[in-house]
Amino acid sequence: MRIYDIILKKRNSNKLTKEEIVFFVNGYTKGGIPDYQVSALLMAIYFQGMDDEETAFLTEAMIKSGEVYDLSLIPGKKIDKHSTGGVGDKVSIILAPLIASVGVVVPMMSGRGLGHTGGTLDKLESIPGFRTNLTKEEFISNLKKINVAMIGQSENIAPADKKLYALRDVTGTIESIPLIASSIMSKKLAEGIDGLVLDVKTGNGAFMKKEKDAVRLAKVMAAIGKKMGKDVVALITDMNQPLGNAIGNSLEIKECIEVLKGRGPQDLIDITLELGAYMLKLGRKVNNVSKGRDILKRHLSDGSAYERFKDMIRLHGGDVSAINNPSLLPSARYTKELLSDKNGYISKMDTEAIGIASCILGAGRERIEDRIDLAVGIVVEKKVGDKIRRSERLATLYYNSEDKITEAYKRLHDAYQISRQRPKKRRLIKRIIMA
Amino acid sequence: MRIYDIILKKRNSNKLTKEEIVFFVNGYTKGGIPDYQVSALLMAIYFQGMDDEETAFLTEAMIKSGEVYDLSLIPGKKIDKHSTGGVGDKVSIILAPLIASVGVVVPMMSGRGLGHTGGTLDKLESIPGFRTNLTKEEFISNLKKINVAMIGQSENIAPADKKLYALRDVTGTIESIPLIASSIMSKKLAEGIDGLVLDVKTGNGAFMKKEKDAVRLAKVMAAIGKKMGKDVVALITDMNQPLGNAIGNSLEIKECIEVLKGRGPQDLIDITLELGAYMLKLGRKVNNVSKGRDILKRHLSDGSAYERFKDMIRLHGGDVSAINNPSLLPSARYTKELLSDKNGYISKMDTEAIGIASCILGAGRERIEDRIDLAVGIVVEKKVGDKIRRSERLATLYYNSEDKITEAYKRLHDAYQISRQRPKKRRLIKRIIMA
């Protein structure tokens, strides 16, 4: 078998066999196949695609390139949730302890922020002392004790995906549905889970701008799950405005605390309940999602979710006093308000621009090696459909350094669009997809 | 400017600017841009193509990556000919001295055989002592003395093309019309010529199997020539059977001697006259090709071309006695005849398979570092349209080693197709293309 023939085969729009996919993934991971041949193959895949079977073979080969966690000694169903990323998407931090409090095991591995979106690990690390780098033993021990642990991906999980992703990142081959789907699924399925709920975001703040593409991605991921014998449900959700109000690491933790205490913004609550209800269903705790939603609402209002959140923080070495008193979380020195310059309704928010504005303040990274400022960010007070008067506050910027505020302010200002007419209401949850 | 953005731009089907093309070619040649980004870009070009302007910019950037010969001190027009390659295509060896004998300067740089086709340099080197690695000074001196010199490409000519070609060769990106066209034209135009006649072959022994593709390639090359201010004419010619009868290095030299002496196979004479007539026209020696053909016929029959050929060999250090007495050229130890197993007409010859059969005997290379056997090859005695009786000879194999003869014989045998009906006659010269 030669990588050259595999490149030609895919270039000429033919289906690759399992053996060919395994040959290329293993050859690349072990260093026998050079970057330049793999990047040509990736570009050929970008153009010619892969069918569900090829994509499942690719996923499987990437999973097998590393360690697969065995959680079978932990009783009950292990269910995770993954979001394709958006602005202000802090759902995992609420959802993981919430679901754990109902008795489903949530072994969650998350990533860091990159580009205009934040990352769960960065947000969690704004809690003083919180360790996201638990050992495998600590991870499993926490799952046994409280049903939940939230960590970064270990080096041993899907190393082929890491190497391929780094190459895609510099060769213009990120935006390929089968490559995105296999990358996400290989990492998730290596966690040793039984089921997965996917939040596939679409809109001007998502990677998939078009709903059509989001649906395609969701279907491919669901198909991979099915072929690998896992329960997968995907929700297509709207990302044409930030989720909740807070954007930026410690600001988002504060908002999570609000929701876990039974308060907080309605859109954030709604999406959490919906994703969570499917997690309970996959976890065999309920037969229908409506029942799941009811249980979750109760666990938010009666403090069970909040208590589980604090248990989790304690077990991760975090300082619970900063949860009880959020003023102990990292706080920015300065604030600047964005006021409306006219009367009307918010008709549109350029969500990616808002994410970039927050990133400019220091909340996010452009490159993986950049350091971030956990305290800074944006809190939006008005969102799409809200009525606004001139000089009324739209949002507040939280910042620590004067040199970027002008640019961030301008980006945020330009991201708001105000019209005379009230815009049509948008559905937050657009579709549910199962394999 | 970033190579990443250039990859994305081409991937998304946008036209690259001259600056972007120069950036990528120079960055790659000088080593600042890594292989893996260039191979992704090449694959994107394979899929999205380049228009004539982009292709001309690419050609120009590759020319400027190295030395451009200045032949302006040599009086008269400098005209070269290039063939895209076929089986038994020995035209250059006849044509160069023939055209030189009429007074047009032919500064020819050629390549070596690779795959199923032979190379002019290898064929010339079967003449004892013949040096294809003349210095630039020797090259120019020979052109001044006898209007002709035939050498290999110097290392300094279009180094960007050399590096890009090597990468394309291992990444499945050879078969792209703009990449093929710019590769050929950059090497040819760096020779310092005024005009170029292209022999673009099509058929089952050519790289362009389909006439449509050959025409597209010819048009792109003619357009590049025009943009660079050079006269270019392309002939689309048939390669559905070997050209002439001999295939293999010294066997082909013997056939060239025949033609230069006014004898030899008609198809080889016809194509030589046609290509040559256009060279004389571009060289301003005649106003029309018909006149050109007449002059060339005379120079073949009166010995002027043959004398110029021997002058050339002498100046290249070759042994002219081997031309006067071709039995002094490398000769194979053994021969094996291929006899027909039925009566009928030759209806088809799988020309690529015949080229491969010759290659298996040792006449060609699979890899650039392979050594070749100058004496071996095949002489076909019957070609498409010829009547054949059972047990009559179709071809003869010339070989030096027993271990490959069975395979080569089988390939050659299977390459002949014999039918009851006489096949339709095919035109050798299909189209003439000018920018």
Tab-separated table of N, CA and C in Angstrom, chain B residues 95-193:
chain	number	residue	atom	x	y	z
B	95	LEU	N	15.141	16.657	-36.032
B	95	LEU	CA	14.692	18.012	-36.311
B	95	LEU	C	15.758	19.064	-36.020
B	96	ALA	N	16.440	18.914	-34.882
B	96	ALA	CA	17.383	19.963	-34.473
B	96	ALA	C	18.462	20.196	-35.538
B	97	PRO	N	19.176	19.161	-35.980
B	97	PRO	CA	20.179	19.414	-37.021
B	97	PRO	C	19.553	19.809	-38.360
B	98	LEU	N	18.374	19.258	-38.655
B	98	LEU	CA	17.694	19.593	-39.913
B	98	LEU	C	17.393	21.093	-39.986
B	99	ILE	N	16.791	21.625	-38.922
B	99	ILE	CA	16.430	23.050	-38.906
B	99	ILE	C	17.690	23.918	-38.896
B	100	ALA	N	18.684	23.473	-38.120
B	100	ALA	CA	19.953	24.215	-38.075
B	100	ALA	C	20.576	24.306	-39.452
B	101	SER	N	20.399	23.238	-40.240
B	101	SER	CA	21.017	23.224	-41.579
B	101	SER	C	20.371	24.254	-42.503
B	102	VAL	N	19.144	24.693	-42.160
B	102	VAL	CA	18.464	25.719	-42.972
B	102	VAL	C	18.843	27.123	-42.501
B	103	GLY	N	19.472	27.215	-41.319
B	103	GLY	CA	19.930	28.524	-40.864
B	103	GLY	C	19.155	29.121	-39.701
B	104	VAL	N	18.295	28.329	-39.093
B	104	VAL	CA	17.612	28.778	-37.870
B	104	VAL	C	18.363	28.175	-36.676
B	105	VAL	N	18.517	28.976	-35.606
B	105	VAL	CA	19.270	28.518	-34.431
B	105	VAL	C	18.363	27.691	-33.518
B	106	VAL	N	18.826	26.504	-33.160
B	106	VAL	CA	18.031	25.599	-32.305
B	106	VAL	C	18.783	25.304	-31.005
B	107	PRO	N	18.480	26.079	-29.939
B	107	PRO	CA	19.135	25.869	-28.650
B	107	PRO	C	18.295	24.905	-27.815
B	108	MET	N	18.519	23.602	-27.984
B	108	MET	CA	17.574	22.647	-27.404
B	108	MET	C	18.030	22.076	-26.068
B	109	MET	N	17.150	22.235	-25.062
B	109	MET	CA	17.392	21.574	-23.779
B	109	MET	C	16.335	20.502	-23.604
B	110	SER	N	16.779	19.286	-23.324
B	110	SER	CA	15.850	18.155	-23.246
B	110	SER	C	15.960	17.454	-21.905
B	111	GLY	N	15.076	16.468	-21.743
B	111	GLY	CA	15.048	15.714	-20.491
B	111	GLY	C	15.377	14.255	-20.696
B	112	ARG	N	15.313	13.514	-19.598
B	112	ARG	CA	15.540	12.080	-19.647
B	112	ARG	C	14.213	11.344	-19.647
B	113	GLY	N	14.270	10.078	-20.031
B	113	GLY	CA	13.047	9.286	-20.038
B	113	GLY	C	12.565	8.988	-18.631
B	114	LEU	N	11.260	8.945	-18.494
B	114	LEU	CA	10.669	8.575	-17.201
B	114	LEU	C	9.342	7.913	-17.501
B	115	GLY	N	9.084	6.799	-16.787
B	115	GLY	CA	7.839	6.079	-17.054
B	115	GLY	C	7.912	5.402	-18.404
B	116	HIS	N	6.812	5.434	-19.158
B	116	HIS	CA	6.759	4.652	-20.392
B	116	HIS	C	7.360	5.377	-21.592
B	117	THR	N	7.792	6.639	-21.418
B	117	THR	CA	8.359	7.365	-22.561
B	117	THR	C	9.875	7.472	-22.431
B	118	GLY	N	10.530	7.566	-23.563
B	118	GLY	CA	11.979	7.729	-23.571
B	118	GLY	C	12.349	9.199	-23.480
B	119	GLY	N	13.646	9.457	-23.353
B	119	GLY	CA	14.099	10.840	-23.262
B	119	GLY	C	15.207	11.104	-24.264
B	120	THR	N	15.202	12.308	-24.819
B	120	THR	CA	16.169	12.668	-25.849
B	120	THR	C	17.619	12.534	-25.369
B	121	LEU	N	17.863	12.943	-24.107
B	121	LEU	CA	19.240	12.869	-23.598
B	121	LEU	C	19.753	11.441	-23.574
B	122	ASP	N	18.906	10.514	-23.117
B	122	ASP	CA	19.314	9.106	-23.059
B	122	ASP	C	19.637	8.585	-24.455
B	123	LYS	N	18.791	8.931	-25.404
B	123	LYS	CA	18.977	8.452	-26.778
B	123	LYS	C	20.306	8.972	-27.330
B	124	LEU	N	20.564	10.271	-27.128
B	124	LEU	CA	21.817	10.858	-27.628
B	124	LEU	C	23.029	10.201	-26.985
B	125	GLU	N	22.894	9.847	-25.705
B	125	GLU	CA	24.034	9.261	-25.000
B	125	GLU	C	24.336	7.839	-25.448
B	126	SER	N	23.457	7.263	-26.282
B	126	SER	CA	23.823	5.955	-26.831
B	126	SER	C	24.837	6.105	-27.966
B	127	ILE	N	25.110	7.340	-28.374
B	127	ILE	CA	26.211	7.592	-29.325
B	127	ILE	C	27.493	7.696	-28.502
B	128	PRO	N	28.460	6.803	-28.717
B	128	PRO	CA	29.651	6.781	-27.865
B	128	PRO	C	30.313	8.162	-27.772
B	129	GLY	N	30.557	8.625	-26.558
B	129	GLY	CA	31.260	9.881	-26.322
B	129	GLY	C	30.388	11.118	-26.298
B	130	PHE	N	29.167	11.017	-26.741
B	130	PHE	CA	28.299	12.205	-26.837
B	130	PHE	C	28.061	12.810	-25.459
B	131	ARG	N	28.418	14.093	-25.302
B	131	ARG	CA	28.231	14.787	-24.022
B	131	ARG	C	26.994	15.678	-24.079
B	132	THR	N	26.047	15.435	-23.172
B	132	THR	CA	24.856	16.301	-23.110
B	132	THR	C	25.026	17.383	-22.047
B	133	ASN	N	26.120	17.266	-21.280
B	133	ASN	CA	26.328	18.249	-20.200
B	133	ASN	C	27.347	19.327	-20.581
B	134	LEU	N	27.137	19.937	-21.737
B	134	LEU	CA	28.024	21.031	-22.143
B	134	LEU	C	27.924	22.178	-21.132
B	135	THR	N	29.001	22.928	-20.981
B	135	THR	CA	28.918	24.161	-20.194
B	135	THR	C	28.118	25.172	-21.006
B	136	LYS	N	27.710	26.226	-20.330
B	136	LYS	CA	26.971	27.285	-21.001
B	136	LYS	C	27.809	27.870	-22.148
B	137	GLU	N	29.107	28.006	-21.909
B	137	GLU	CA	29.999	28.576	-22.923
B	137	GLU	C	30.083	27.656	-24.141
B	138	GLU	N	30.216	26.348	-23.889
B	138	GLU	CA	30.263	25.388	-25.001
B	138	GLU	C	28.952	25.403	-25.789
B	139	PHE	N	27.853	25.457	-25.030
B	139	PHE	CA	26.512	25.484	-25.635
B	139	PHE	C	26.399	26.663	-26.615
B	140	ILE	N	26.754	27.848	-26.105
B	140	ILE	CA	26.640	29.051	-26.936
B	140	ILE	C	27.620	29.009	-28.099
B	141	SER	N	28.808	28.511	-27.827
B	141	SER	CA	29.818	28.401	-28.883
B	141	SER	C	29.340	27.472	-30.005
B	142	ASN	N	28.729	26.350	-29.643
B	142	ASN	CA	28.213	25.430	-30.656
B	142	ASN	C	27.090	26.065	-31.473
B	143	LEU	N	26.225	26.785	-30.778
B	143	LEU	CA	25.127	27.455	-31.491
B	143	LEU	C	25.676	28.426	-32.524
B	144	LYS	N	26.737	29.138	-32.130
B	144	LYS	CA	27.338	30.102	-33.061
B	144	LYS	C	27.960	29.390	-34.252
B	145	LYS	N	28.607	28.253	-33.990
B	145	LYS	CA	29.307	27.536	-35.065
B	145	LYS	C	28.358	26.831	-36.019
B	146	ILE	N	27.368	26.078	-35.462
B	146	ILE	CA	26.559	25.206	-36.337
B	146	ILE	C	25.048	25.347	-36.129
B	147	ASN	N	24.641	26.400	-35.369
B	147	ASN	CA	23.209	26.688	-35.155
B	147	ASN	C	22.491	25.675	-34.275
B	148	VAL	N	23.180	24.703	-33.763
B	148	VAL	CA	22.462	23.707	-32.959
B	148	VAL	C	23.336	23.169	-31.832
B	149	ALA	N	22.682	22.934	-30.686
B	149	ALA	CA	23.303	22.219	-29.576
B	149	ALA	C	22.168	21.589	-28.786
B	150	MET	N	22.402	20.376	-28.300
B	150	MET	CA	21.342	19.650	-27.580
B	150	MET	C	21.872	19.228	-26.228
B	151	ILE	N	21.346	19.855	-25.177
B	151	ILE	CA	21.878	19.568	-23.851
B	151	ILE	C	20.754	19.299	-22.853
B	152	GLY	N	21.182	18.875	-21.675
B	152	GLY	CA	20.235	18.726	-20.566
B	152	GLY	C	20.024	20.084	-19.937
B	153	GLN	N	18.978	20.146	-19.145
B	153	GLN	CA	18.688	21.405	-18.476
B	153	GLN	C	19.703	21.643	-17.376
B	154	SER	N	20.281	22.854	-17.355
B	154	SER	CA	21.231	23.122	-16.275
B	154	SER	C	20.475	23.280	-14.971
B	155	GLU	N	21.186	23.070	-13.872
B	155	GLU	CA	20.610	23.197	-12.534
B	155	GLU	C	20.046	24.599	-12.292
B	156	ASN	N	20.600	25.566	-13.011
B	156	ASN	CA	20.223	26.952	-12.756
B	156	ASN	C	18.947	27.390	-13.460
B	157	ILE	N	18.474	26.533	-14.381
B	157	ILE	CA	17.252	26.883	-15.119
B	157	ILE	C	16.028	26.526	-14.277
B	158	ALA	N	15.202	27.513	-14.022
B	158	ALA	CA	13.921	27.324	-13.333
B	158	ALA	C	13.999	26.377	-12.128
B	159	PRO	N	14.835	26.680	-11.144
B	159	PRO	CA	14.920	25.784	-9.974
B	159	PRO	C	13.570	25.637	-9.255
B	160	ALA	N	12.738	26.662	-9.313
B	160	ALA	CA	11.414	26.572	-8.682
B	160	ALA	C	10.612	25.444	-9.324
B	161	ASP	N	10.718	25.325	-10.645
B	161	ASP	CA	9.998	24.241	-11.319
B	161	ASP	C	10.514	22.888	-10.856
B	162	LYS	N	11.824	22.762	-10.719
B	162	LYS	CA	12.384	21.477	-10.281
B	162	LYS	C	11.833	21.082	-8.926
B	163	LYS	N	11.810	22.050	-7.999
B	163	LYS	CA	11.353	21.747	-6.641
B	163	LYS	C	9.845	21.457	-6.634
B	164	LEU	N	9.099	22.248	-7.376
B	164	LEU	CA	7.646	22.038	-7.427
B	164	LEU	C	7.311	20.725	-8.120
B	165	TYR	N	8.058	20.401	-9.191
B	165	TYR	CA	7.763	19.165	-9.916
B	165	TYR	C	7.999	17.948	-9.011
B	166	ALA	N	9.100	18.002	-8.255
B	166	ALA	CA	9.412	16.887	-7.353
B	166	ALA	C	8.299	16.712	-6.319
B	167	LEU	N	7.751	17.822	-5.847
B	167	LEU	CA	6.663	17.743	-4.858
B	167	LEU	C	5.375	17.226	-5.504
B	168	ARG	N	5.080	17.736	-6.712
B	168	ARG	CA	3.883	17.271	-7.410
B	168	ARG	C	3.949	15.771	-7.656
B	169	ASP	N	5.153	15.307	-7.954
B	169	ASP	CA	5.356	13.909	-8.317
B	169	ASP	C	4.960	12.958	-7.185
B	170	VAL	N	5.041	13.408	-5.940
B	170	VAL	CA	4.729	12.518	-4.805
B	170	VAL	C	3.424	12.887	-4.109
B	171	THR	N	2.716	13.888	-4.631
B	171	THR	CA	1.489	14.321	-3.948
B	171	THR	C	0.263	14.261	-4.857
B	172	GLY	N	0.389	13.552	-5.980
B	172	GLY	CA	-0.791	13.368	-6.832
B	172	GLY	C	-1.254	14.650	-7.499
B	173	THR	N	-0.330	15.559	-7.802
B	173	THR	CA	-0.743	16.829	-8.406
B	173	THR	C	-0.036	17.087	-9.737
B	174	ILE	N	0.368	15.992	-10.402
B	174	ILE	CA	0.983	16.136	-11.730
B	174	ILE	C	-0.069	16.564	-12.752
B	175	GLU	N	-1.221	15.899	-12.757
B	175	GLU	CA	-2.171	16.042	-13.866
B	175	GLU	C	-3.035	17.295	-13.778
B	176	SER	N	-2.422	18.429	-13.751
B	176	SER	CA	-3.143	19.698	-13.719
B	176	SER	C	-2.659	20.519	-14.905
B	177	ILE	N	-3.568	20.905	-15.781
B	177	ILE	CA	-3.181	21.609	-17.016
B	177	ILE	C	-2.335	22.868	-16.724
B	178	PRO	N	-2.769	23.771	-15.829
B	178	PRO	CA	-1.930	24.963	-15.607
B	178	PRO	C	-0.556	24.612	-15.015
B	179	LEU	N	-0.502	23.577	-14.179
B	179	LEU	CA	0.794	23.194	-13.594
B	179	LEU	C	1.694	22.547	-14.649
B	180	ILE	N	1.128	21.719	-15.515
B	180	ILE	CA	1.917	21.116	-16.597
B	180	ILE	C	2.400	22.208	-17.551
B	181	ALA	N	1.491	23.079	-17.938
B	181	ALA	CA	1.816	24.118	-18.922
B	181	ALA	C	2.911	25.041	-18.398
B	182	SER	N	2.786	25.472	-17.143
B	182	SER	CA	3.777	26.407	-16.608
B	182	SER	C	5.124	25.716	-16.416
B	183	SER	N	5.101	24.437	-16.082
B	183	SER	CA	6.348	23.692	-15.910
B	183	SER	C	7.109	23.605	-17.233
B	184	ILE	N	6.408	23.212	-18.289
B	184	ILE	CA	7.038	23.107	-19.606
B	184	ILE	C	7.541	24.474	-20.071
B	185	MET	N	6.645	25.454	-20.003
B	185	MET	CA	6.972	26.763	-20.578
B	185	MET	C	8.077	27.477	-19.802
B	186	SER	N	8.129	27.287	-18.472
B	186	SER	CA	9.183	27.981	-17.715
B	186	SER	C	10.558	27.480	-18.142
B	187	LYS	N	10.681	26.171	-18.364
B	187	LYS	CA	11.969	25.627	-18.780
B	187	LYS	C	12.335	26.092	-20.183
B	188	LYS	N	11.354	26.080	-21.063
B	188	LYS	CA	11.632	26.422	-22.461
B	188	LYS	C	11.938	27.906	-22.619
B	189	LEU	N	11.148	28.750	-21.948
B	189	LEU	CA	11.344	30.187	-22.147
B	189	LEU	C	12.626	30.691	-21.478
B	190	ALA	N	13.124	29.940	-20.493
B	190	ALA	CA	14.391	30.331	-19.853
B	190	ALA	C	15.586	30.069	-20.763
B	191	GLU	N	15.370	29.349	-21.855
B	191	GLU	CA	16.452	29.066	-22.812
B	191	GLU	C	16.846	30.291	-23.637
B	192	GLY	N	16.032	31.342	-23.548
B	192	GLY	CA	16.337	32.542	-24.326
B	192	GLY	C	15.897	32.445	-25.775
B	193	ILE	N	14.797	31.708	-26.036
B	193	ILE	CA	14.326	31.522	-27.409
B	193	ILE	C	13.365	32.628	-27.834
